[in-house]
Short mmCIF file of C-alpha atoms in Angstrom, two decimals:
data_model
loop_
_atom_site.label_atom_id
_atom_site.label_comp_id
_atom_site.label_asym_id
_atom_site.label_seq_id
_atom_site.Cartn_x
_atom_site.Cartn_y
_atom_site.Cartn_z
CA UNK Z 19 26.22 -4.14 -27.93
CA UNK Z 20 29.92 -2.62 -26.65
CA UNK Z 21 30.81 -4.33 -23.52
CA UNK Z 22 31.86 -1.24 -20.60
CA UNK Z 23 35.53 -2.49 -19.43
CA UNK Z 24 35.87 1.00 -17.86
CA UNK Z 25 34.79 1.47 -13.72
CA UNK Z 26 34.26 4.80 -12.31
CA UNK Z 27 35.10 4.87 -8.33
CA UNK Z 28 34.40 7.69 -6.74
CA UNK Z 29 36.51 7.24 -3.43
CA UNK Z 30 35.31 8.96 -0.91
CA UNK Z 31 36.55 12.24 0.15
CA UNK Z 32 38.22 12.23 3.85
CA UNK Z 33 34.49 14.46 5.16
CA UNK Z 34 32.52 11.13 3.45
CA UNK Z 35 33.24 8.81 6.26
CA UNK Z 36 33.14 4.86 5.48
CA UNK Z 37 31.38 4.87 2.10
CA UNK Z 38 31.92 3.48 -1.01
CA UNK Z 39 30.35 4.53 -4.48
CA UNK Z 40 31.24 3.00 -7.25
CA UNK Z 41 29.19 3.57 -10.77
CA UNK Z 42 29.10 1.65 -14.28
CA UNK Z 43 29.56 2.81 -17.52
CA UNK Z 44 26.70 4.56 -19.13
CA UNK Z 45 23.75 2.88 -21.59
CA UNK Z 46 21.21 4.24 -24.00
CA UNK Z 47 17.92 3.76 -22.30
CA UNK Z 48 16.69 6.55 -25.10
CA UNK Z 49 14.55 3.51 -26.51
CA UNK Z 50 14.13 1.70 -23.69
CA UNK Z 51 10.18 1.40 -21.98
CA UNK Z 52 11.22 0.70 -18.73
CA UNK Z 53 13.93 -1.26 -16.87
CA UNK Z 54 14.30 -2.87 -13.73
CA UNK Z 55 16.97 -3.07 -11.03
CA UNK Z 56 17.51 -6.80 -9.39
CA UNK Z 57 20.28 -7.41 -6.51
CA UNK Z 58 20.95 -10.41 -4.44
CA UNK Z 59 22.90 -10.88 -1.14
CA UNK Z 60 25.95 -11.59 -3.44
CA UNK Z 61 26.41 -8.48 -4.11
CA UNK Z 62 25.55 -9.25 -7.65
CA UNK Z 63 23.25 -6.81 -10.04
CA UNK Z 64 20.91 -7.36 -13.56
CA UNK Z 65 19.48 -4.42 -14.39
CA UNK Z 66 16.38 -6.00 -16.70
CA UNK Z 67 15.17 -3.63 -19.92
CA UNK Z 68 11.84 -3.49 -20.85
CA UNK Z 69 11.98 -3.28 -24.95
CA UNK Z 70 8.28 -4.15 -24.97
CA UNK Z 71 7.99 -7.16 -27.04
CA UNK Z 72 11.55 -8.17 -25.72
CA UNK Z 73 13.90 -7.36 -22.64
CA UNK Z 74 17.41 -7.12 -22.76
CA UNK Z 75 19.43 -8.78 -19.24
CA UNK Z 76 22.88 -7.06 -18.51
CA UNK Z 77 25.00 -8.46 -15.64
CA UNK Z 78 26.90 -6.94 -12.72
CA UNK Z 79 29.36 -7.35 -11.22
CA UNK Z 80 30.56 -6.17 -7.10
CA UNK Z 81 32.27 -3.65 -8.81
CA UNK Z 82 29.51 -2.35 -11.37
CA UNK Z 83 31.95 -4.00 -14.35
CA UNK Z 84 29.72 -5.25 -16.76
CA UNK Z 85 30.16 -9.05 -16.98
CA UNK Z 86 27.64 -10.36 -19.91
CA UNK Z 87 24.20 -8.75 -21.22
CA UNK Z 88 21.60 -11.04 -22.98
CA UNK Z 89 18.23 -10.97 -25.78
CA UNK Z 90 15.83 -12.50 -24.38
CA UNK Z 91 12.31 -12.89 -25.93
CA UNK Z 92 8.86 -13.87 -24.05
CA UNK Z 93 6.19 -14.84 -27.15
CA UNK Z 94 6.08 -14.47 -30.36
CA UNK Z 95 2.19 -12.53 -30.88
CA UNK Z 96 3.31 -9.05 -29.52
CA UNK Z 97 3.54 -9.59 -25.04
CA UNK Z 98 3.61 -6.94 -22.56
CA UNK Z 99 5.29 -6.93 -19.93
CA UNK Z 100 3.13 -6.25 -16.75
CA UNK Z 101 6.25 -5.86 -14.09
CA UNK Z 102 9.26 -7.88 -12.68
CA UNK Z 103 9.86 -9.41 -9.77
CA UNK Z 104 13.06 -9.35 -7.71
CA UNK Z 105 13.56 -13.14 -6.23
CA UNK Z 106 17.20 -12.01 -5.01
CA UNK Z 107 18.84 -12.15 -8.04
CA UNK Z 108 16.57 -14.90 -10.21
CA UNK Z 109 13.61 -12.35 -11.40
CA UNK Z 110 10.30 -13.20 -12.43
CA UNK Z 111 8.33 -11.45 -15.64
CA UNK Z 112 4.89 -10.64 -15.04
CA UNK Z 113 3.43 -10.28 -18.79
CA UNK Z 114 0.47 -10.89 -20.70
CA UNK Z 115 0.18 -11.87 -24.92
CA UNK Z 116 -2.13 -13.34 -27.02
CA UNK Z 117 -1.95 -17.70 -27.45
CA UNK Z 118 -4.07 -19.46 -30.65
CA UNK Z 119 -6.42 -16.44 -30.26
CA UNK Z 120 -6.86 -15.65 -26.48
CA UNK Z 121 -5.81 -13.38 -24.02
CA UNK Z 122 -3.74 -14.85 -21.70
CA UNK Z 123 -1.86 -14.02 -18.34
CA UNK Z 124 1.33 -15.39 -17.97
CA UNK Z 125 4.43 -15.55 -15.84
CA UNK Z 126 8.57 -16.84 -16.75
CA UNK Z 127 10.82 -16.99 -14.00
CA UNK Z 128 14.53 -16.93 -14.70
CA UNK Z 129 17.95 -17.41 -12.78
CA UNK Z 130 20.60 -15.29 -11.90
CA UNK Z 131 22.27 -15.75 -15.62
CA UNK Z 132 19.04 -14.64 -17.27
CA UNK Z 133 18.54 -18.48 -17.98
CA UNK Z 134 14.86 -19.48 -18.32
CA UNK Z 135 13.70 -21.36 -15.14
CA UNK Z 136 10.45 -22.12 -15.20
CA UNK Z 137 7.42 -20.18 -16.15
CA UNK Z 138 3.62 -20.82 -16.36
CA UNK Z 139 -0.14 -20.13 -17.88
CA UNK Z 140 -1.64 -17.64 -14.98
CA UNK Z 141 -5.16 -17.45 -17.04
CA UNK Z 142 -6.35 -17.73 -20.59
CA UNK Z 143 -9.60 -15.73 -21.13
CA UNK Z 144 -12.59 -15.92 -23.69
CA UNK Z 145 -11.87 -15.32 -27.42
CA UNK Z 146 -14.04 -12.47 -27.22
CA UNK Z 147 -12.74 -10.93 -24.43
CA UNK Z 148 -10.60 -7.76 -24.59
CA UNK Z 149 -7.37 -7.55 -23.32
CA UNK Z 150 -7.69 -6.21 -19.09
CA UNK Z 151 -5.43 -3.36 -17.73
CA UNK Z 152 -3.56 -5.41 -15.49
CA UNK Z 153 -2.28 -3.89 -12.27
CA UNK Z 154 0.02 -6.05 -10.02
CA UNK Z 155 1.12 -5.32 -6.47
CA UNK Z 156 4.01 -7.07 -4.66
CA UNK Z 157 3.74 -8.94 -0.70
CA UNK Z 158 6.82 -7.60 1.07
CA UNK Z 159 8.93 -10.88 0.72
CA UNK Z 160 8.34 -10.39 -2.92
CA UNK Z 161 6.81 -14.23 -3.38
CA UNK Z 162 3.50 -13.66 -3.45
CA UNK Z 163 1.82 -11.31 -6.66
CA UNK Z 164 -1.60 -9.82 -6.62
CA UNK Z 165 -2.84 -8.79 -10.14
CA UNK Z 166 -5.94 -7.43 -11.05
CA UNK Z 167 -8.09 -6.04 -13.43
CA UNK Z 168 -11.55 -3.30 -13.57
CA UNK Z 169 -14.63 -3.89 -15.66
CA UNK Z 170 -17.03 -1.64 -15.49
CA UNK Z 171 -15.83 0.65 -13.11
CA UNK Z 172 -16.83 -1.54 -9.98
CA UNK Z 173 -15.96 -5.22 -10.91
CA UNK Z 174 -12.70 -6.66 -9.16
CA UNK Z 175 -11.71 -9.30 -10.88
CA UNK Z 176 -7.74 -10.45 -8.73
CA UNK Z 177 -5.95 -12.92 -8.77
CA UNK Z 178 -2.64 -14.29 -6.19
CA UNK Z 179 0.70 -15.84 -7.81
CA UNK Z 180 3.67 -17.47 -5.97
CA UNK Z 181 6.22 -16.88 -7.77
CA UNK Z 182 8.67 -19.29 -6.33
CA UNK Z 183 5.88 -22.58 -6.51
CA UNK Z 184 4.60 -21.24 -10.39
CA UNK Z 185 1.07 -21.91 -8.72
CA UNK Z 186 -2.01 -19.51 -8.97
CA UNK Z 187 -3.32 -19.73 -5.41
CA UNK Z 188 -7.00 -18.46 -5.96
CA UNK Z 189 -9.05 -16.61 -8.83
CA UNK Z 190 -11.97 -14.30 -7.34
CA UNK Z 191 -14.11 -11.72 -8.46
CA UNK Z 192 -15.90 -9.54 -5.93
CA UNK Z 193 -18.46 -5.45 -6.83
CA UNK Z 194 -18.25 -3.86 -3.42
CA UNK Z 195 -21.86 -1.43 -2.91
CA UNK Z 196 -22.11 2.33 -3.90
CA UNK Z 197 -18.32 2.26 -4.78
CA UNK Z 198 -17.32 4.25 -8.49
CA UNK Z 199 -13.38 3.42 -8.89
CA UNK Z 200 -12.94 6.58 -10.68
CA UNK Z 201 -14.05 8.61 -7.73
CA UNK Z 202 -13.44 6.60 -4.99
CA UNK Z 203 -10.25 6.56 -3.30
CA UNK Z 204 -8.83 3.11 -3.19
CA UNK Z 205 -5.70 0.85 -2.09
CA UNK Z 206 -4.50 -3.01 -2.76
CA UNK Z 207 -1.87 -5.03 -0.78
CA UNK Z 208 -1.27 -8.82 -0.63
CA UNK Z 209 -0.04 -10.12 2.72
CA UNK Z 210 2.95 -12.72 1.98
CA UNK Z 211 0.70 -15.46 2.87
CA UNK Z 212 -1.29 -14.13 -0.12
CA UNK Z 213 -4.40 -12.65 1.10
CA UNK Z 214 -5.94 -9.65 -0.29
CA UNK Z 215 -7.20 -6.22 1.09
CA UNK Z 216 -9.08 -3.75 -1.06
CA UNK Z 217 -9.38 -0.62 1.24
CA UNK Z 218 -11.49 1.60 -0.37
CA UNK Z 219 -11.94 5.54 1.28
CA UNK Z 220 -15.42 6.05 1.73
CA UNK Z 221 -17.75 9.43 1.99
CA UNK Z 222 -14.67 11.21 2.31
CA UNK Z 223 -15.63 14.44 0.85
CA UNK Z 224 -16.60 18.07 2.34
CA UNK Z 225 -20.33 16.71 3.67
CA UNK Z 226 -21.19 16.14 6.72
CA UNK Z 227 -23.84 15.05 6.04
CA UNK Z 228 -22.57 11.54 5.99
CA UNK Z 229 -19.06 10.29 8.28
CA UNK Z 230 -16.01 9.46 6.48
CA UNK Z 231 -15.03 5.44 7.29
CA UNK Z 232 -12.78 3.09 5.42
CA UNK Z 233 -14.37 0.32 3.66
CA UNK Z 234 -11.62 -2.81 4.01
CA UNK Z 235 -12.75 -5.99 1.96
CA UNK Z 236 -10.39 -9.12 3.09
CA UNK Z 237 -9.81 -12.20 1.07
CA UNK Z 238 -7.35 -15.02 0.96
CA UNK Z 239 -6.34 -18.54 2.52
CA UNK Z 240 -6.80 -17.59 5.74
CA UNK Z 241 -10.30 -15.99 5.24
CA UNK Z 242 -10.82 -19.77 3.85
CA UNK Z 243 -11.18 -18.00 0.71
CA UNK Z 244 -14.31 -16.03 1.64
CA UNK Z 245 -14.92 -12.96 1.44
CA UNK Z 246 -14.90 -10.66 4.22
CA UNK Z 247 -15.60 -7.13 4.82
CA UNK Z 248 -15.07 -4.10 7.54
CA UNK Z 249 -16.26 -0.83 7.74
CA UNK Z 250 -14.20 1.28 10.47
CA UNK Z 251 -15.40 4.68 10.87
CA UNK Z 252 -13.58 7.70 11.69
CA UNK Z 253 -16.08 10.16 12.31
CA UNK Z 254 -16.10 13.42 12.20
CA UNK Z 255 -12.68 13.47 10.44
CA UNK Z 256 -11.86 13.46 6.97
CA UNK Z 257 -8.91 11.62 5.24
CA UNK Z 258 -6.07 14.17 3.67
CA UNK Z 259 -4.01 12.01 2.79
CA UNK Z 260 -3.15 8.23 4.54
CA UNK Z 261 -0.69 4.94 3.48
CA UNK Z 262 -2.21 1.31 4.33
CA UNK Z 263 0.56 -1.52 4.72
CA UNK Z 264 0.65 -4.80 6.10
CA UNK Z 265 2.81 -5.47 9.18
CA UNK Z 266 3.82 -9.54 8.45
CA UNK Z 267 5.64 -10.34 11.30
CA UNK Z 268 2.60 -9.64 13.60
CA UNK Z 269 -0.21 -9.92 10.85
CA UNK Z 270 -1.48 -6.42 11.92
CA UNK Z 271 -3.43 -3.88 8.74
CA UNK Z 272 -1.90 -0.95 9.52
CA UNK Z 273 -2.75 2.83 8.29
CA UNK Z 274 -0.40 6.07 8.79
CA UNK Z 275 -2.35 9.05 7.36
CA UNK Z 276 -2.92 12.95 7.78
CA UNK Z 277 -6.75 14.35 9.23
CA UNK Z 278 -8.90 17.56 8.71
CA UNK Z 279 -12.17 18.66 10.04
CA UNK Z 280 -11.82 22.33 9.55
CA UNK Z 281 -10.40 23.05 6.26
CA UNK Z 282 -9.70 19.94 3.52
CA UNK Z 283 -7.06 21.79 1.76
CA UNK Z 284 -5.12 21.69 5.13
CA UNK Z 285 -3.66 18.49 7.24
CA UNK Z 286 -4.63 18.97 10.84
CA UNK Z 287 -3.03 16.03 12.48
CA UNK Z 288 -2.11 12.12 11.94
CA UNK Z 289 -3.78 9.48 12.78
CA UNK Z 290 -3.23 5.62 13.59
CA UNK Z 291 -5.08 2.89 12.71
CA UNK Z 292 -4.10 -0.95 13.32
CA UNK Z 293 -6.26 -3.92 13.03
CA UNK Z 294 -5.58 -6.95 13.55
CA UNK Z 295 -7.96 -9.37 10.92
CA UNK Z 296 -7.61 -12.23 13.09
CA UNK Z 297 -9.25 -10.16 15.32
CA UNK Z 298 -10.94 -7.30 13.95
CA UNK Z 299 -13.23 -6.01 17.20
CA UNK Z 300 -9.54 -5.10 18.96
CA UNK Z 301 -8.44 -2.57 16.67
CA UNK Z 302 -6.20 0.89 17.66
CA UNK Z 303 -7.73 4.27 15.82
CA UNK Z 304 -5.99 7.20 17.42
CA UNK Z 305 -5.57 10.76 16.51
CA UNK Z 306 -3.40 13.58 17.12
CA UNK Z 307 -3.21 16.97 16.40
CA UNK Z 308 -0.16 18.99 15.05
CA UNK Z 309 1.13 21.04 17.67
CA UNK Z 310 2.22 24.85 16.96
CA UNK Z 311 5.75 24.60 17.02
CA UNK Z 312 5.91 21.41 14.82
CA UNK Z 313 3.78 23.72 12.00
CA UNK Z 314 6.08 26.35 12.84
CA UNK Z 315 9.31 24.97 12.58
CA UNK Z 316 7.60 23.25 8.93
CA UNK Z 317 6.82 26.53 7.80
CA UNK Z 318 9.30 28.65 8.76
CA UNK Z 319 7.43 30.70 10.71
CA UNK Z 320 7.72 32.24 13.89
CA UNK Z 321 4.38 32.66 14.57
CA UNK Z 322 1.67 30.54 12.78
CA UNK Z 323 -2.35 29.96 14.20
CA UNK Z 324 -2.62 26.32 14.64
CA UNK Z 325 -4.87 26.06 11.40
CA UNK Z 326 -2.93 22.64 9.87
CA UNK Z 327 -0.15 22.33 7.08
CA UNK Z 328 -0.72 22.13 3.78
CA UNK Z 329 1.26 20.34 0.74
CA UNK Z 330 2.32 17.17 2.60
CA UNK Z 331 2.29 13.83 2.41
CA UNK Z 332 2.47 10.62 3.90
CA UNK Z 333 5.44 8.65 1.86
CA UNK Z 334 6.30 5.66 4.00
CA UNK Z 335 5.13 3.71 6.40
CA UNK Z 336 7.74 1.35 8.84
CA UNK Z 337 7.14 -1.33 10.63
CA UNK Z 338 8.87 -2.04 14.20
CA UNK Z 339 9.20 -5.32 15.49
CA UNK Z 340 7.16 -4.42 18.99
CA UNK Z 341 4.44 -3.65 16.10
CA UNK Z 342 4.52 0.21 15.99
CA UNK Z 343 5.24 2.37 13.27
CA UNK Z 344 7.20 5.11 12.07
CA UNK Z 345 5.36 7.41 9.77
CA UNK Z 346 7.48 9.44 7.15
CA UNK Z 347 5.92 12.89 5.99
CA UNK Z 348 7.33 14.98 3.39
CA UNK Z 349 6.58 19.17 2.42
CA UNK Z 350 6.06 18.80 -1.39
CA UNK Z 351 4.13 20.34 -3.63
CA UNK Z 352 3.87 21.50 -7.85
CA UNK Z 353 3.13 24.86 -8.99
CA UNK Z 354 1.68 25.05 -12.35
CA UNK Z 355 2.92 29.14 -13.71
CA UNK Z 356 3.54 30.44 -17.57
CA UNK Z 357 -0.38 30.35 -18.17
CA UNK Z 358 -3.09 30.48 -17.04
CA UNK Z 359 -5.75 29.83 -19.27
CA UNK Z 360 -6.39 25.54 -19.91
CA UNK Z 361 -7.01 26.77 -23.15
CA UNK Z 362 -3.30 27.36 -24.44
CA UNK Z 363 -2.11 24.10 -23.74
CA UNK Z 364 -4.34 22.96 -26.91
CA UNK Z 365 -3.87 25.76 -28.58
CA UNK Z 366 -0.03 25.49 -28.87
CA UNK Z 367 2.48 23.29 -28.72
CA UNK Z 368 3.78 24.92 -25.49
CA UNK Z 369 3.63 23.25 -22.15
CA UNK Z 370 2.75 25.13 -19.08
CA UNK Z 371 5.98 25.52 -17.05
CA UNK Z 372 5.72 23.07 -13.29
CA UNK Z 373 8.42 24.16 -10.28
CA UNK Z 374 8.79 21.03 -7.87
CA UNK Z 375 8.98 22.43 -4.38
CA UNK Z 376 10.14 19.28 -2.44
CA UNK Z 377 11.38 20.57 1.24
CA UNK Z 378 11.62 18.95 4.81
CA UNK Z 379 10.99 15.18 5.67
CA UNK Z 380 9.50 14.53 9.71
CA UNK Z 381 9.29 10.79 11.31
CA UNK Z 382 6.97 10.53 14.06
CA UNK Z 383 7.30 7.16 15.61
CA UNK Z 384 3.59 5.57 17.56
CA UNK Z 385 3.61 2.51 20.28
CA UNK Z 386 1.75 -0.42 18.98
CA UNK Z 387 -0.86 1.44 21.24
CA UNK Z 388 -1.32 4.32 19.05
CA UNK Z 389 0.93 6.72 21.52
CA UNK Z 390 3.64 8.68 19.88
CA UNK Z 391 7.10 7.64 21.15
CA UNK Z 392 9.22 10.15 19.38
CA UNK Z 393 9.31 12.80 16.34
CA UNK Z 394 12.00 14.64 14.31
CA UNK Z 395 12.13 16.74 11.41
CA UNK Z 396 14.83 16.04 8.82
CA UNK Z 397 15.68 19.04 6.78
CA UNK Z 398 16.28 19.79 3.02
CA UNK Z 399 14.76 21.79 0.63
CA UNK Z 400 14.76 20.82 -3.07
CA UNK Z 401 13.63 22.38 -6.06
CA UNK Z 402 13.70 21.74 -9.80
CA UNK Z 403 11.33 22.88 -12.89
CA UNK Z 404 9.42 20.33 -15.87
CA UNK Z 405 11.28 17.21 -14.50
CA UNK Z 406 8.24 15.61 -12.65
CA UNK Z 407 10.51 15.83 -9.49
CA UNK Z 408 13.02 12.70 -10.59
CA UNK Z 409 15.14 13.57 -8.92
CA UNK Z 410 13.56 14.56 -5.61
CA UNK Z 411 12.84 13.71 -2.33
CA UNK Z 412 14.34 10.67 -0.55
CA UNK Z 413 15.56 7.28 -0.80
CA UNK Z 414 15.00 4.97 2.76
CA UNK Z 415 17.21 2.25 3.20
CA UNK Z 416 16.71 -0.01 6.78
CA UNK Z 417 18.77 -1.85 8.77
CA UNK Z 418 17.44 -3.33 11.86
CA UNK Z 419 19.53 -0.45 14.09
CA UNK Z 420 19.24 2.02 11.69
CA UNK Z 421 17.10 3.98 8.89
CA UNK Z 422 19.17 5.87 6.42
CA UNK Z 423 17.01 9.26 4.27
CA UNK Z 424 19.80 9.88 1.50
CA UNK Z 425 19.01 12.89 -0.76
CA UNK Z 426 20.28 15.26 -3.43
CA UNK Z 427 21.14 18.50 -1.41
CA UNK Z 428 19.88 20.06 -4.45
CA UNK Z 429 18.55 19.51 -7.90
CA UNK Z 430 21.38 20.34 -10.49
CA UNK Z 431 24.23 18.76 -12.12
CA UNK Z 432 26.88 18.97 -9.48
CA UNK Z 433 25.75 19.04 -5.78
CA UNK Z 434 26.42 16.99 -2.81
CA UNK Z 435 24.32 13.83 -1.73
CA UNK Z 436 23.76 14.02 2.01
CA UNK Z 437 22.14 11.18 4.22
CA UNK Z 438 20.17 11.24 7.62
CA UNK Z 439 21.01 7.82 9.68
CA UNK Z 440 17.91 8.01 11.80
CA UNK Z 441 18.54 5.26 15.41
CA UNK Z 442 15.81 3.54 16.72
CA UNK Z 443 15.54 5.85 19.36
CA UNK Z 444 14.83 8.91 17.55
CA UNK Z 445 18.27 10.17 17.33
CA UNK Z 446 19.86 11.62 14.45
CA UNK Z 447 22.77 12.14 12.46
CA UNK Z 448 23.68 14.08 9.35
CA UNK Z 449 26.63 12.98 6.69
CA UNK Z 450 27.90 13.25 3.34
CA UNK Z 451 27.37 10.63 0.95
CA UNK Z 452 29.37 12.23 -1.85
CA UNK Z 453 29.64 14.91 -4.53
CA UNK Z 454 28.43 14.48 -8.22
CA UNK Z 455 30.61 17.62 -9.47
CA UNK Z 456 32.00 16.63 -12.14
CA UNK Z 457 30.65 13.23 -11.93
CA UNK Z 458 28.42 13.61 -15.09
CA UNK Z 459 24.99 12.07 -12.84
CA UNK Z 460 21.80 12.95 -12.47
CA UNK Z 461 20.54 10.48 -9.47
CA UNK Z 462 16.87 9.44 -8.97
CA UNK Z 463 16.63 8.30 -5.50
CA UNK Z 464 13.31 7.01 -5.79
CA UNK Z 465 13.93 4.15 -7.48
CA UNK Z 466 16.54 3.01 -5.91
CA UNK Z 467 16.89 -0.31 -4.89
CA UNK Z 468 18.43 -1.85 -1.54
CA UNK Z 469 20.38 -5.00 -2.35
CA UNK Z 470 21.33 -5.99 1.43
CA UNK Z 471 21.40 -4.17 5.03
CA UNK Z 472 24.94 -2.66 3.60
CA UNK Z 473 24.38 -2.16 -0.49
CA UNK Z 474 21.72 -0.05 -2.05
CA UNK Z 475 21.81 0.92 -5.86
CA UNK Z 476 20.63 3.78 -7.29
CA UNK Z 477 20.37 4.77 -11.20
CA UNK Z 478 21.53 8.09 -12.75
CA UNK Z 479 19.80 8.72 -15.67
CA UNK Z 480 21.59 11.90 -17.68
CA UNK Z 481 20.48 12.60 -21.78
CA UNK Z 482 19.06 9.31 -22.12
CA UNK Z 483 22.21 7.98 -20.70
CA UNK Z 484 21.79 5.07 -17.12
CA UNK Z 485 24.37 4.40 -15.17
CA UNK Z 486 23.85 2.31 -11.87
CA UNK Z 487 25.55 3.86 -8.59
CA UNK Z 488 26.40 1.08 -5.81
CA UNK Z 489 26.71 2.75 -2.07
CA UNK Z 490 27.88 0.25 0.08
CA UNK Z 491 28.23 1.56 4.39
#
């Protein structure tokens, strides 16, 4: 492949403060199944391109100049990549394939130059066993991979794999009672220590015959590989939306969500859950209703009845060192138009038109005891059509002193990129980062990667051409 010698440096205009924005030359991704951005703390960036049975790696320097590229073959018998983990510049490829006519689950670890360092067979399946649909989540430090697959809609087999030592930590199959994985909402997490948390939202429907509760299954080194179960009732409330995370510093499982108790189509407030698996009886569970003024600002209505918020979701949960959290919510929705009958799509080659709206973001900081510390609303308006909202929403960059929310002002060719810088006490500023006018950029902020406290990489896709955009503060 032709090397990319030209460097596009977007020198910041006087009002763009101290950001340095550097853009690589484009590469075609028309035939790529997926790609992964790997960065290290030395400023080097790797682009791992999934070609299904093989992958290509391209290495960029700190000025986003392509220095080398390499094609790598995993196995000879049609391997399929599950995911790629960043190990501070090195990377680990998790994949499955066949070995002597047996399904196998494997891992291969590579250096920053894409040279094979180590490989491991995680599991060999019975020859009659079908290849399962593997799913994976990574620990916060990206050292542990939790892989799992589901059989019979209720039997869950999970495997925890250490990608530094290339060793299988444990494997377990469990079957929660009264579960329908096609109907129940569920979440899977893994801690830096290799503990699995499988979380179910039970009885989360409009019926008042049974109260809604959260069911948690914990398994791993800290449980001596015994499956522990916890049930946390939410009383009269139902979950509208929720995100779970594990606080590795304070060793606590966190949940930040929105609840409803009257209208299932609207969130009427937020709830906060904090549980230390080592002391589950000391859990914190608190509910806070949205104030009328807060709803009025987000809905842009001067007079509102406090009936909650529609079209809102929990996008991020940020852990504070003191054990509290910052909940990041966003007003977003999609509207289908241009077709009223479901048979329309089946009878023609035309798809319905889908409009995407991604608007204001709000942050609510909570103390470890569940009391609200501060809250802020960060205004933005994004509209797009038939693009799966790929260029909407924001990228969240974390530093010890502040967090940055970076986003496209508008979803169109040639727009401003802005950011909110939010400090620990809730104070914030809004800055312009750069203009994409005449730069042929389509920035996908939700797919961005933070490679250090001061640098992030944002992919730009336009007409099947990919560029990597480095933003340095």
